[in-house]
Amino acid sequence: AGGTIRGEKEQYIKKGENATTVTAVPNDGFEFIGWSDGITEAERHDVNVTDNIIVTANFKQVDEIYKLNYEASYGGKIEGEEYQEVAEGRNASTVKAVSIADSYVFVKWSDGVTTAERTDLNVTENINVTAEFSWALPFTYVASEHGRIEGETTQYIAMGTYGTTVTAIPDEGYRFYRWSDDLTTATRRDEHTEHINKWKFTAYFLPDDTTPSVPDTPETPDTPDVPDTPSLPLPENFESGDGTQNNPYMISNVNQLVNVENYPNAHFKLQNDIVLNNVNSGKYNIKPMFSDDNMFNGVFDGNGHKISNLTIYNTSTFYAGLFACIGESGCVKNLILENVDLKGTNYIGAVAGYSLGVIVNCSVSGKITYLPVNDLITVVGGVAGRIDGQFDDCNSNIEISVFDYKKNCYVGGIVGYADGVDGGRGRANNCFSEGTILIESNNANIRPYVGGIMGYGLYGFKNCHNSINIKCKGNAYIGGITGGSLGGYSNSFNQCCNLGEIEVEGGEYIGGIQGSGGSFISDSYNIGNIIIKNGTGFISIGGLVGYGGLSIENSYNVGNIEIKNNEFDTVYVGGFTGDSGGFGNGHILNSYNTGDITVTGTGSFYIGGFVGRGSGFDETIKNSYCAGNIEIVNIENVKSYFVGGIVACGKIKLSNCHWLVDNYNIVVYAVGDNSSIGIPSSIGSTKHTKISDFYTLADALNTGLETPVWENVNANSLPTLKKGNGEEI
């Protein structure tokens, strides 16, 4: 302790040849006192080597050393040296707290410092601080005709804080009338409270010569009896019904479908399939119904019928879908949208662009394309763009293309962004998706959240299956089920699986189930392969979770992970998770990984059969096994590596675990660096040198369990998990 080695710490030298030079370099507050074989010069160059040499550079402390630890809460990260050791009276190096997305803002450091960038001077004590970030909403201010907005028109405002002041400025000859939320003062400054339900505000203006008693819009002047152009015929009303719950309006044709928009609180039911006319590219055969100012709060029952060939091309508003916006009391159910061709700007989903209500038992097929016509948020889902309510029993067979997004981006096979029921934890049940998601950005600073079921949000998932293949160019948070969870909270996954392949040209957080965030995973699995190529910087990748604290029970990964042609500085990769991320304690019980891990590159690697880096992972891995191969290609080019048959490094307690010595002779211990005891360790585990050892392992894995969960199906098979709760895993 107290120093480092500059040069090759481990060298392989033919007898009689010379080693390369190495130097013992003391840290601040330490001095070099000699090598363990008596040499006192810090720099050494061993020549004419005829025997193995194992020596230690010894240092002694001359000043008091203080430890500095800079961390970030969920939503942020630290730029600079997160962990520092500084001699008494010296200055720390500068660190900066930065958000991982525009939807998070820095609030303060836990010791009260309010500047995101800090340099601690004249250090005289240990420092352990956390940069606190808060989730922010995009508040948008828009001027109607005859006026403009002075101030920042799009602001990300954190919960409990205020944005900056904006003012509605009228054109000459006009005056400010009111905002769309009925505020009558032209200047406003908004607070993000937990009860707020609008984030877009439009300023309206009237001519100077009108008085307050005049309606919102001036009276229409007299017009000739015959208009210049003949008006379109009004849509037919409905086949039957009175719009009540017991007697809904019955819809049998396109005109009646369009007429729904005139009855925002009524009940409707499809009487038969509806086939819309095909239109040319760039055209539409139906406009999105309703808006953020006039949401649908009725019930639309598809009654199991189809609407075919729905084509929408919408750049005039932010919301694109059959329904632009569904209100808190709104519900769309039992609907099939077939051969959809949907193109929109910001909130895009076949059933709804934005829903505060309920979407249940809806099915979508076709394609969705994002149109990059502004620099605002991008939220795309096969069924709905954003859902702040409930969605269950939905499925999609969809091709989603998102290119050149400019701001925060959330993309999912079912839902792009979800904020749970009543703004809290919700649950999605029985959702299935297949198809492709293609996503690419020219902005390296924006990390999209992408998932086969959901892009981003705070949710639980039960019996959700994904077969969507995801291809992404650029750094991203990607998961087979969901890209990430909201605000550092944990998502739960029960009886979920991913069969889709994930291919990324870039890095960040990639997982077969979830990209980033805490996770509770049970009775779930990943089969899809994960391929990463041409990346730089940092990556954390896992067969189940890319980055985040986790508890896993009765689950498995058989998908292979391949990282190739990369220039990553740091790589965390594991059969279950790359980095547990300091989210707190966790455990792995009755689970297994048989996927192979292959890494090519020159950086620092942390590779484990289950876990790459177990930061904050301080519990038990029990009654589980790893039987996949781990390979570092061209290992001689690697800067450094930690490898473990179960965990690369971390605070780990193993109990009745089994692991395979790989074919590439780099797996030596179950835990490459067990920081709970300070050395590499295999305590609590059994090493196996051939795969056939696992063929009779079920009985050993069942040791101590009240109800056996493991079985070997036949004489030449790996142990598998028995059926649980009457349902097959």
Short mmCIF file of C-alpha atoms in Angstrom, two decimals, residues 269-541:
data_model
loop_
_atom_site.label_atom_id
_atom_site.label_comp_id
_atom_site.label_asym_id
_atom_site.label_seq_id
_atom_site.Cartn_x
_atom_site.Cartn_y
_atom_site.Cartn_z
CA LYS A 269 -67.70 0.08 -29.57
CA LEU A 270 -66.55 -1.19 -32.97
CA GLN A 271 -69.25 -3.20 -34.69
CA ASN A 272 -67.03 -4.64 -37.43
CA ASP A 273 -63.56 -4.41 -38.99
CA ILE A 274 -62.70 -1.10 -40.67
CA VAL A 275 -60.32 -0.91 -43.64
CA LEU A 276 -58.90 2.55 -44.31
CA ASN A 277 -57.90 3.61 -47.82
CA ASN A 278 -54.23 3.41 -48.76
CA VAL A 279 -52.56 6.81 -49.27
CA ASN A 280 -49.27 7.96 -50.76
CA SER A 281 -46.16 8.48 -48.70
CA GLY A 282 -46.26 11.70 -46.69
CA LYS A 283 -50.07 11.71 -46.60
CA TYR A 284 -52.58 10.50 -44.01
CA ASN A 285 -55.96 8.80 -44.01
CA ILE A 286 -56.86 9.87 -40.49
CA LYS A 287 -55.65 12.67 -38.19
CA PRO A 288 -54.77 11.96 -34.55
CA MET A 289 -57.96 12.40 -32.53
CA PHE A 290 -58.05 14.76 -29.53
CA SER A 291 -55.14 16.81 -28.12
CA ASP A 292 -53.35 17.76 -24.90
CA ASP A 293 -55.96 20.52 -24.42
CA ASN A 294 -58.87 18.19 -25.22
CA MET A 295 -58.05 14.63 -24.12
CA PHE A 296 -60.19 11.57 -24.69
CA ASN A 297 -61.83 10.61 -21.38
CA GLY A 298 -64.35 8.11 -22.66
CA VAL A 299 -64.11 4.37 -23.37
CA PHE A 300 -63.27 2.99 -26.81
CA ASP A 301 -63.89 -0.77 -27.07
CA GLY A 302 -62.48 -2.33 -30.22
CA ASN A 303 -64.60 -5.40 -29.48
CA GLY A 304 -61.84 -7.60 -30.97
CA HIS A 305 -62.16 -5.95 -34.40
CA LYS A 306 -59.42 -4.54 -36.65
CA ILE A 307 -58.69 -1.10 -38.02
CA SER A 308 -56.43 -1.74 -41.02
CA ASN A 309 -54.03 0.54 -42.90
CA LEU A 310 -54.02 3.35 -40.34
CA THR A 311 -51.67 5.95 -41.90
CA ILE A 312 -50.66 9.09 -40.04
CA TYR A 313 -48.14 11.74 -41.08
CA ASN A 314 -48.16 14.42 -38.41
CA THR A 315 -45.71 17.29 -37.94
CA SER A 316 -48.27 19.94 -36.94
CA THR A 317 -48.60 18.76 -33.31
CA PHE A 318 -46.39 16.92 -30.83
CA TYR A 319 -48.62 13.82 -30.57
CA ALA A 320 -49.18 11.11 -33.18
CA GLY A 321 -51.43 8.05 -32.90
CA LEU A 322 -55.03 7.03 -33.46
CA PHE A 323 -55.60 8.99 -30.24
CA ALA A 324 -53.24 11.91 -29.72
CA CYS A 325 -53.88 12.08 -25.96
CA ILE A 326 -55.95 9.91 -23.60
CA GLY A 327 -57.01 11.49 -20.30
CA GLU A 328 -57.02 10.02 -16.80
CA SER A 329 -60.57 8.66 -17.23
CA GLY A 330 -59.96 7.41 -20.76
CA CYS A 331 -59.70 3.76 -21.79
CA VAL A 332 -58.93 2.00 -25.08
CA LYS A 333 -59.35 -1.79 -25.06
CA ASN A 334 -59.77 -4.89 -27.22
CA LEU A 335 -58.47 -3.12 -30.33
CA ILE A 336 -56.36 -4.45 -33.23
CA LEU A 337 -54.44 -1.97 -35.41
CA GLU A 338 -53.13 -3.79 -38.47
CA ASN A 339 -50.60 -2.57 -41.05
CA VAL A 340 -49.97 0.74 -39.32
CA ASP A 341 -47.77 3.36 -41.04
CA LEU A 342 -47.19 6.04 -38.43
CA LYS A 343 -44.87 9.03 -38.74
CA GLY A 344 -44.66 11.71 -36.07
CA THR A 345 -42.45 14.09 -34.12
CA ASN A 346 -42.34 13.79 -30.32
CA TYR A 347 -44.86 11.44 -28.63
CA ILE A 348 -45.61 8.62 -31.04
CA GLY A 349 -47.63 5.42 -30.57
CA ALA A 350 -50.12 3.56 -32.74
CA VAL A 351 -52.92 3.59 -30.15
CA ALA A 352 -51.92 6.85 -28.42
CA GLY A 353 -49.15 9.40 -28.40
CA TYR A 354 -49.71 10.08 -24.68
CA SER A 355 -52.01 8.28 -22.23
CA LEU A 356 -52.89 9.14 -18.65
CA GLY A 357 -55.55 6.43 -18.65
CA VAL A 358 -55.81 2.71 -19.45
CA ILE A 359 -54.79 0.77 -22.55
CA VAL A 360 -55.56 -2.93 -22.33
CA ASN A 361 -55.70 -5.90 -24.73
CA CYS A 362 -54.52 -3.93 -27.76
CA SER A 363 -52.49 -5.32 -30.67
CA VAL A 364 -50.41 -3.37 -33.18
CA SER A 365 -48.56 -4.37 -36.36
CA GLY A 366 -46.77 -2.26 -38.95
CA LYS A 367 -44.07 0.41 -38.82
CA ILE A 368 -43.38 3.62 -36.93
CA THR A 369 -40.93 6.33 -38.00
CA TYR A 370 -39.69 9.33 -36.03
CA LEU A 371 -39.54 12.61 -37.98
CA PRO A 372 -36.71 14.88 -36.71
CA VAL A 373 -38.45 18.21 -37.30
CA ASN A 374 -37.70 19.83 -33.91
CA ASP A 375 -35.16 19.54 -31.09
CA LEU A 376 -37.58 18.45 -28.33
CA ILE A 377 -37.98 15.11 -26.54
CA THR A 378 -38.48 11.90 -28.55
CA VAL A 379 -40.83 9.22 -27.09
CA VAL A 380 -41.80 6.28 -29.32
CA GLY A 381 -43.72 3.09 -28.52
CA GLY A 382 -45.39 0.45 -30.64
CA VAL A 383 -48.67 0.81 -28.73
CA ALA A 384 -48.21 4.17 -26.95
CA GLY A 385 -45.50 6.81 -26.78
CA ARG A 386 -45.88 7.70 -23.11
CA ILE A 387 -48.17 6.08 -20.52
CA ASP A 388 -48.76 7.53 -17.07
CA GLY A 389 -51.52 5.03 -16.35
CA GLN A 390 -52.00 1.31 -16.91
CA PHE A 391 -51.19 -1.00 -19.80
CA ASP A 392 -51.78 -4.77 -19.83
CA ASP A 393 -52.22 -7.62 -22.32
CA CYS A 394 -50.77 -5.61 -25.21
CA ASN A 395 -48.64 -6.92 -28.06
CA SER A 396 -46.83 -5.56 -31.07
CA ASN A 397 -45.16 -6.77 -34.25
CA ILE A 398 -43.49 -3.54 -35.17
CA GLU A 399 -40.61 -1.98 -37.06
CA ILE A 400 -39.50 1.22 -35.32
CA SER A 401 -36.96 3.61 -36.86
CA VAL A 402 -35.57 6.54 -34.89
CA PHE A 403 -32.74 8.58 -36.42
CA ASP A 404 -31.19 11.95 -35.64
CA TYR A 405 -33.04 12.69 -32.40
CA LYS A 406 -31.90 15.91 -30.76
CA LYS A 407 -32.93 15.59 -27.09
CA ASN A 408 -33.89 12.87 -24.59
CA CYS A 409 -35.00 9.74 -26.41
CA TYR A 410 -37.11 6.81 -25.16
CA VAL A 411 -38.11 3.92 -27.43
CA GLY A 412 -39.99 0.69 -26.63
CA GLY A 413 -41.72 -2.08 -28.53
CA ILE A 414 -44.89 -1.48 -26.49
CA VAL A 415 -44.31 1.83 -24.64
CA GLY A 416 -41.59 4.45 -24.97
CA TYR A 417 -41.82 6.06 -21.51
CA ALA A 418 -43.97 5.04 -18.53
CA ASP A 419 -44.39 6.73 -15.17
CA GLY A 420 -46.52 4.10 -13.41
CA VAL A 421 -50.08 4.24 -12.14
CA ASP A 422 -50.80 7.61 -10.44
CA GLY A 423 -47.20 8.60 -11.03
CA GLY A 424 -45.90 5.68 -8.96
CA ARG A 425 -44.99 2.05 -9.38
CA GLY A 426 -47.23 0.28 -11.90
CA ARG A 427 -47.23 -3.22 -13.32
CA ALA A 428 -47.39 -4.40 -16.92
CA ASN A 429 -48.82 -7.87 -17.38
CA ASN A 430 -48.83 -10.23 -20.35
CA CYS A 431 -47.18 -8.01 -22.96
CA PHE A 432 -45.41 -9.46 -26.00
CA SER A 433 -43.38 -7.82 -28.73
CA GLU A 434 -41.54 -8.81 -31.89
CA GLY A 435 -39.97 -7.03 -34.85
CA THR A 436 -37.04 -4.58 -34.98
CA ILE A 437 -35.94 -1.32 -33.42
CA LEU A 438 -33.34 0.70 -35.35
CA ILE A 439 -31.94 3.77 -33.59
CA GLU A 440 -29.11 6.13 -34.39
CA SER A 441 -28.01 9.62 -33.42
CA ASN A 442 -25.28 11.97 -34.53
CA ASN A 443 -25.10 13.43 -30.99
CA ALA A 444 -22.72 11.39 -28.82
CA ASN A 445 -23.88 13.19 -25.65
CA ILE A 446 -27.45 11.81 -25.73
CA ARG A 447 -28.02 8.28 -24.43
CA PRO A 448 -31.39 6.89 -25.52
CA TYR A 449 -33.30 4.41 -23.36
CA VAL A 450 -34.43 1.48 -25.50
CA GLY A 451 -36.36 -1.67 -24.54
CA GLY A 452 -38.20 -4.47 -26.29
CA ILE A 453 -41.26 -3.82 -24.10
CA MET A 454 -40.61 -0.36 -22.60
CA GLY A 455 -37.92 2.25 -23.14
CA TYR A 456 -37.85 3.86 -19.70
CA GLY A 457 -39.94 4.03 -16.55
CA LEU A 458 -40.85 2.78 -13.10
CA TYR A 459 -42.76 -0.47 -13.50
CA GLY A 460 -43.13 -4.09 -12.61
CA PHE A 461 -43.35 -6.67 -15.38
CA LYS A 462 -45.04 -10.06 -15.22
CA ASN A 463 -45.19 -12.58 -18.05
CA CYS A 464 -43.73 -10.14 -20.58
CA HIS A 465 -41.81 -11.61 -23.52
CA ASN A 466 -39.70 -9.80 -26.09
CA SER A 467 -38.51 -11.03 -29.48
CA ILE A 468 -37.62 -7.61 -30.92
CA ASN A 469 -34.09 -7.33 -32.30
CA ILE A 470 -32.55 -4.02 -31.28
CA LYS A 471 -29.81 -2.34 -33.32
CA CYS A 472 -28.31 0.89 -32.04
CA LYS A 473 -25.52 3.16 -33.23
CA GLY A 474 -24.18 5.25 -30.36
CA ASN A 475 -24.01 4.99 -26.57
CA ALA A 476 -27.31 3.91 -25.02
CA TYR A 477 -29.17 2.23 -22.16
CA ILE A 478 -30.72 -0.89 -23.69
CA GLY A 479 -32.60 -3.89 -22.28
CA GLY A 480 -34.53 -6.73 -23.84
CA ILE A 481 -37.52 -5.81 -21.63
CA THR A 482 -36.72 -2.21 -20.61
CA GLY A 483 -33.89 0.25 -21.06
CA GLY A 484 -33.98 1.61 -17.51
CA SER A 485 -35.95 2.35 -14.36
CA LEU A 486 -36.93 5.77 -13.13
CA GLY A 487 -35.16 7.79 -10.46
CA GLY A 488 -32.93 5.00 -9.16
CA TYR A 489 -35.86 2.85 -8.06
CA SER A 490 -36.02 -0.85 -8.85
CA ASN A 491 -38.11 -2.59 -11.45
CA SER A 492 -39.38 -6.10 -10.83
CA PHE A 493 -39.48 -8.86 -13.44
CA ASN A 494 -41.42 -12.07 -12.88
CA GLN A 495 -41.79 -14.79 -15.54
CA CYS A 496 -40.25 -12.52 -18.18
CA CYS A 497 -37.93 -13.47 -21.02
CA ASN A 498 -35.94 -11.91 -23.83
CA LEU A 499 -35.33 -13.77 -27.09
CA GLY A 500 -34.27 -10.75 -29.14
CA GLU A 501 -30.70 -9.97 -30.14
CA ILE A 502 -29.11 -6.68 -29.10
CA GLU A 503 -26.41 -5.21 -31.34
CA VAL A 504 -24.74 -1.92 -30.44
CA GLU A 505 -22.03 0.18 -32.02
CA GLY A 506 -21.10 2.05 -28.85
CA GLY A 507 -21.33 1.48 -25.13
CA GLU A 508 -22.88 2.45 -21.76
CA TYR A 509 -25.40 0.05 -20.11
CA ILE A 510 -26.73 -3.01 -21.96
CA GLY A 511 -28.65 -5.99 -20.49
CA GLY A 512 -30.74 -8.88 -21.75
CA ILE A 513 -33.60 -7.89 -19.40
CA GLN A 514 -32.82 -4.33 -18.24
CA GLY A 515 -30.18 -1.82 -19.27
CA SER A 516 -29.82 0.33 -16.14
CA GLY A 517 -31.44 0.45 -12.70
CA GLY A 518 -32.15 -1.69 -9.67
CA SER A 519 -33.82 -4.99 -10.48
CA PHE A 520 -35.74 -7.76 -8.73
CA ILE A 521 -35.73 -10.68 -11.16
CA SER A 522 -37.48 -14.01 -10.56
CA ASP A 523 -38.45 -16.95 -12.79
CA SER A 524 -37.06 -15.10 -15.81
CA TYR A 525 -34.41 -15.66 -18.45
CA ASN A 526 -32.47 -14.27 -21.40
CA ILE A 527 -31.72 -16.26 -24.56
CA GLY A 528 -30.78 -13.39 -26.88
CA ASN A 529 -27.15 -12.72 -27.75
CA ILE A 530 -25.58 -9.32 -27.08
CA ILE A 531 -23.00 -8.00 -29.54
CA ILE A 532 -21.03 -4.81 -28.92
CA LYS A 533 -18.60 -3.40 -31.45
CA ASN A 534 -16.61 -0.29 -32.30
CA GLY A 535 -17.05 1.25 -28.87
CA THR A 536 -14.99 3.74 -26.86
CA GLY A 537 -15.07 5.04 -23.30
CA PHE A 538 -17.01 2.87 -20.84
CA ILE A 539 -19.46 -0.04 -20.91
CA SER A 540 -21.31 -2.17 -18.39
CA ILE A 541 -23.05 -5.20 -19.91
#
